[in-house]
Amino acid sequence: MSKKRNSGERPLTENRIHIAVKVHPRSARDEIAAFKDGVIHVKLRALPQEGRANEALIEYLASFLGIRKSDISLVRGARAKDKLLAITGVAMDTLIRKVTAVKGQE
C-alpha cells in the first residue's frame, strides 16, 4: 500500500474517504437527520463551543460506523456547521448504505 503525504500529519491511503457533513448542534438527540446531495446531516446535543460539537460528531460517527474515533479526522470546518471529514476503515458505498438505511433514503 503506497502512502503519500498531504498538508496534514496523517498519510493518505487507499482506504481513506472524505465526506461532507452538516452539523445541527443543540438538538434533542444525537442522530443522522438526512443524507442529501452527498452531505450527511447529523443532529447533535452538544453545544457548538470550544470544539464540543466536533468531539461529539467524531464520537457519534465512530460508534455509528463501528470504527475507532482515531479513524475519523476533521479536515475542514472546525468552527463551522459545514465540515469535511476524513474517515479510514470504511468504504464510501458502505458508509452511504448505513446512512441511508437509518433514514430510509436512497
PDB file of C-alpha atoms in Angstrom:
ATOM      1  CA  MET A   1       0.000   0.000   0.000  1.00  0.00           C
ATOM      2  CA  SER A   2       1.544   3.250  -1.089  1.00  0.00           C
ATOM      3  CA  LYS A   3       1.317   6.270   1.147  1.00  0.00           C
ATOM      4  CA  LYS A   4       1.504   9.911   0.164  1.00  0.00           C
ATOM      5  CA  ARG A   5       1.813  12.921   2.412  1.00  0.00           C
ATOM      6  CA  ASN A   6      -0.734  15.683   2.381  1.00  0.00           C
ATOM      7  CA  SER A   7      -0.627  19.010   4.181  1.00  0.00           C
ATOM      8  CA  GLY A   8      -1.876  17.354   7.404  1.00  0.00           C
ATOM      9  CA  GLU A   9       0.024  14.969   9.604  1.00  0.00           C
ATOM     10  CA  ARG A  10      -1.786  11.752   8.666  1.00  0.00           C
ATOM     11  CA  PRO A  11      -0.812   9.897   5.472  1.00  0.00           C
ATOM     12  CA  LEU A  12      -3.313   9.420   2.671  1.00  0.00           C
ATOM     13  CA  THR A  13      -4.066   5.785   1.919  1.00  0.00           C
ATOM     14  CA  GLU A  14      -6.330   3.953  -0.491  1.00  0.00           C
ATOM     15  CA  ASN A  15      -8.855   3.140   2.243  1.00  0.00           C
ATOM     16  CA  ARG A  16      -9.415   6.742   3.314  1.00  0.00           C
ATOM     17  CA  ILE A  17     -12.507   8.630   2.202  1.00  0.00           C
ATOM     18  CA  HIS A  18     -13.665  12.209   2.530  1.00  0.00           C
ATOM     19  CA  ILE A  19     -17.279  13.004   3.335  1.00  0.00           C
ATOM     20  CA  ALA A  20     -19.153  16.285   3.740  1.00  0.00           C
ATOM     21  CA  VAL A  21     -21.153  16.667   6.949  1.00  0.00           C
ATOM     22  CA  LYS A  22     -23.529  19.384   8.124  1.00  0.00           C
ATOM     23  CA  VAL A  23     -23.867  19.536  11.909  1.00  0.00           C
ATOM     24  CA  HIS A  24     -27.041  20.677  13.638  1.00  0.00           C
ATOM     25  CA  PRO A  25     -25.965  21.374  17.247  1.00  0.00           C
ATOM     26  CA  ARG A  26     -28.247  21.799  20.275  1.00  0.00           C
ATOM     27  CA  SER A  27     -30.614  19.080  19.069  1.00  0.00           C
ATOM     28  CA  ALA A  28     -32.785  16.868  21.245  1.00  0.00           C
ATOM     29  CA  ARG A  29     -30.704  13.755  20.439  1.00  0.00           C
ATOM     30  CA  ASP A  30     -27.659  12.573  18.510  1.00  0.00           C
ATOM     31  CA  GLU A  31     -28.787  11.096  15.198  1.00  0.00           C
ATOM     32  CA  ILE A  32     -28.385  11.025  11.451  1.00  0.00           C
ATOM     33  CA  ALA A  33     -31.004  13.511  10.242  1.00  0.00           C
ATOM     34  CA  ALA A  34     -30.663  13.145   6.473  1.00  0.00           C
ATOM     35  CA  PHE A  35     -28.421  12.354   3.538  1.00  0.00           C
ATOM     36  CA  LYS A  36     -28.964  14.975   0.830  1.00  0.00           C
ATOM     37  CA  ASP A  37     -26.852  15.895  -2.178  1.00  0.00           C
ATOM     38  CA  GLY A  38     -23.886  13.891  -0.879  1.00  0.00           C
ATOM     39  CA  VAL A  39     -23.941  15.570   2.546  1.00  0.00           C
ATOM     40  CA  ILE A  40     -24.677  13.748   5.798  1.00  0.00           C
ATOM     41  CA  HIS A  41     -26.784  15.886   8.141  1.00  0.00           C
ATOM     42  CA  VAL A  42     -26.113  14.989  11.780  1.00  0.00           C
ATOM     43  CA  LYS A  43     -28.078  16.276  14.765  1.00  0.00           C
ATOM     44  CA  LEU A  44     -26.049  16.571  17.968  1.00  0.00           C
ATOM     45  CA  ARG A  45     -26.978  17.515  21.519  1.00  0.00           C
ATOM     46  CA  ALA A  46     -23.580  19.159  22.033  1.00  0.00           C
ATOM     47  CA  LEU A  47     -23.137  22.904  22.040  1.00  0.00           C
ATOM     48  CA  PRO A  48     -21.003  24.476  19.307  1.00  0.00           C
ATOM     49  CA  GLN A  49     -18.489  25.815  21.837  1.00  0.00           C
ATOM     50  CA  GLU A  50     -14.832  25.018  22.387  1.00  0.00           C
ATOM     51  CA  GLY A  51     -14.891  22.071  19.982  1.00  0.00           C
ATOM     52  CA  ARG A  52     -17.594  20.172  21.882  1.00  0.00           C
ATOM     53  CA  ALA A  53     -19.738  19.618  18.791  1.00  0.00           C
ATOM     54  CA  ASN A  54     -16.701  18.423  16.800  1.00  0.00           C
ATOM     55  CA  GLU A  55     -15.798  15.926  19.514  1.00  0.00           C
ATOM     56  CA  ALA A  56     -19.412  14.755  19.748  1.00  0.00           C
ATOM     57  CA  LEU A  57     -19.594  14.374  15.967  1.00  0.00           C
ATOM     58  CA  ILE A  58     -16.487  12.210  15.805  1.00  0.00           C
ATOM     59  CA  GLU A  59     -17.598  10.119  18.786  1.00  0.00           C
ATOM     60  CA  TYR A  60     -21.102   9.606  17.353  1.00  0.00           C
ATOM     61  CA  LEU A  61     -19.932   8.708  13.841  1.00  0.00           C
ATOM     62  CA  ALA A  62     -17.244   6.338  15.143  1.00  0.00           C
ATOM     63  CA  SER A  63     -19.851   4.491  17.190  1.00  0.00           C
ATOM     64  CA  PHE A  64     -22.362   4.528  14.311  1.00  0.00           C
ATOM     65  CA  LEU A  65     -19.807   3.174  11.814  1.00  0.00           C
ATOM     66  CA  GLY A  66     -18.181   0.728  14.245  1.00  0.00           C
ATOM     67  CA  ILE A  67     -14.699   2.238  13.957  1.00  0.00           C
ATOM     68  CA  ARG A  68     -12.267   3.955  16.337  1.00  0.00           C
ATOM     69  CA  LYS A  69     -12.516   7.701  16.953  1.00  0.00           C
ATOM     70  CA  SER A  70      -8.921   7.958  15.752  1.00  0.00           C
ATOM     71  CA  ASP A  71     -10.085   6.735  12.320  1.00  0.00           C
ATOM     72  CA  ILE A  72     -12.010   9.985  11.829  1.00  0.00           C
ATOM     73  CA  SER A  73     -10.342  13.347  11.453  1.00  0.00           C
ATOM     74  CA  LEU A  74     -11.650  16.816  10.761  1.00  0.00           C
ATOM     75  CA  VAL A  75     -10.177  18.155   7.523  1.00  0.00           C
ATOM     76  CA  ARG A  76     -12.107  21.403   7.284  1.00  0.00           C
ATOM     77  CA  GLY A  77     -14.803  23.288   9.179  1.00  0.00           C
ATOM     78  CA  ALA A  78     -13.621  23.276  12.801  1.00  0.00           C
ATOM     79  CA  ARG A  79     -15.671  26.410  13.537  1.00  0.00           C
ATOM     80  CA  ALA A  80     -18.478  25.903  11.005  1.00  0.00           C
ATOM     81  CA  LYS A  81     -21.576  23.751  10.630  1.00  0.00           C
ATOM     82  CA  ASP A  82     -20.354  22.518   7.248  1.00  0.00           C
ATOM     83  CA  LYS A  83     -17.443  20.131   7.730  1.00  0.00           C
ATOM     84  CA  LEU A  84     -15.251  17.806   5.715  1.00  0.00           C
ATOM     85  CA  LEU A  85     -14.193  14.597   7.457  1.00  0.00           C
ATOM     86  CA  ALA A  86     -11.552  12.051   6.507  1.00  0.00           C
ATOM     87  CA  ILE A  87     -12.518   8.524   7.512  1.00  0.00           C
ATOM     88  CA  THR A  88     -10.308   5.454   7.450  1.00  0.00           C
ATOM     89  CA  GLY A  89     -11.548   1.881   7.511  1.00  0.00           C
ATOM     90  CA  VAL A  90     -14.949   2.324   5.842  1.00  0.00           C
ATOM     91  CA  ALA A  91     -15.654   2.239   2.109  1.00  0.00           C
ATOM     92  CA  MET A  92     -17.783   5.064   0.699  1.00  0.00           C
ATOM     93  CA  ASP A  93     -20.516   2.694  -0.505  1.00  0.00           C
ATOM     94  CA  THR A  94     -20.690   1.089   2.962  1.00  0.00           C
ATOM     95  CA  LEU A  95     -20.955   4.485   4.649  1.00  0.00           C
ATOM     96  CA  ILE A  96     -23.708   5.632   2.285  1.00  0.00           C
ATOM     97  CA  ARG A  97     -25.584   2.333   2.691  1.00  0.00           C
ATOM     98  CA  LYS A  98     -25.500   2.643   6.502  1.00  0.00           C
ATOM     99  CA  VAL A  99     -26.601   6.280   6.489  1.00  0.00           C
ATOM    100  CA  THR A 100     -29.433   5.741   4.017  1.00  0.00           C
ATOM    101  CA  ALA A 101     -30.611   2.631   5.879  1.00  0.00           C
ATOM    102  CA  VAL A 102     -31.119   4.709   9.024  1.00  0.00           C
ATOM    103  CA  LYS A 103     -33.187   7.342   7.289  1.00  0.00           C
ATOM    104  CA  GLY A 104     -34.715   5.141   4.579  1.00  0.00           C
ATOM    105  CA  GLN A 105     -33.323   7.390   1.834  1.00  0.00           C
ATOM    106  CA  GLU A 106     -31.574   6.354  -1.367  1.00  0.00           C
TER     107      GLU A 106
END
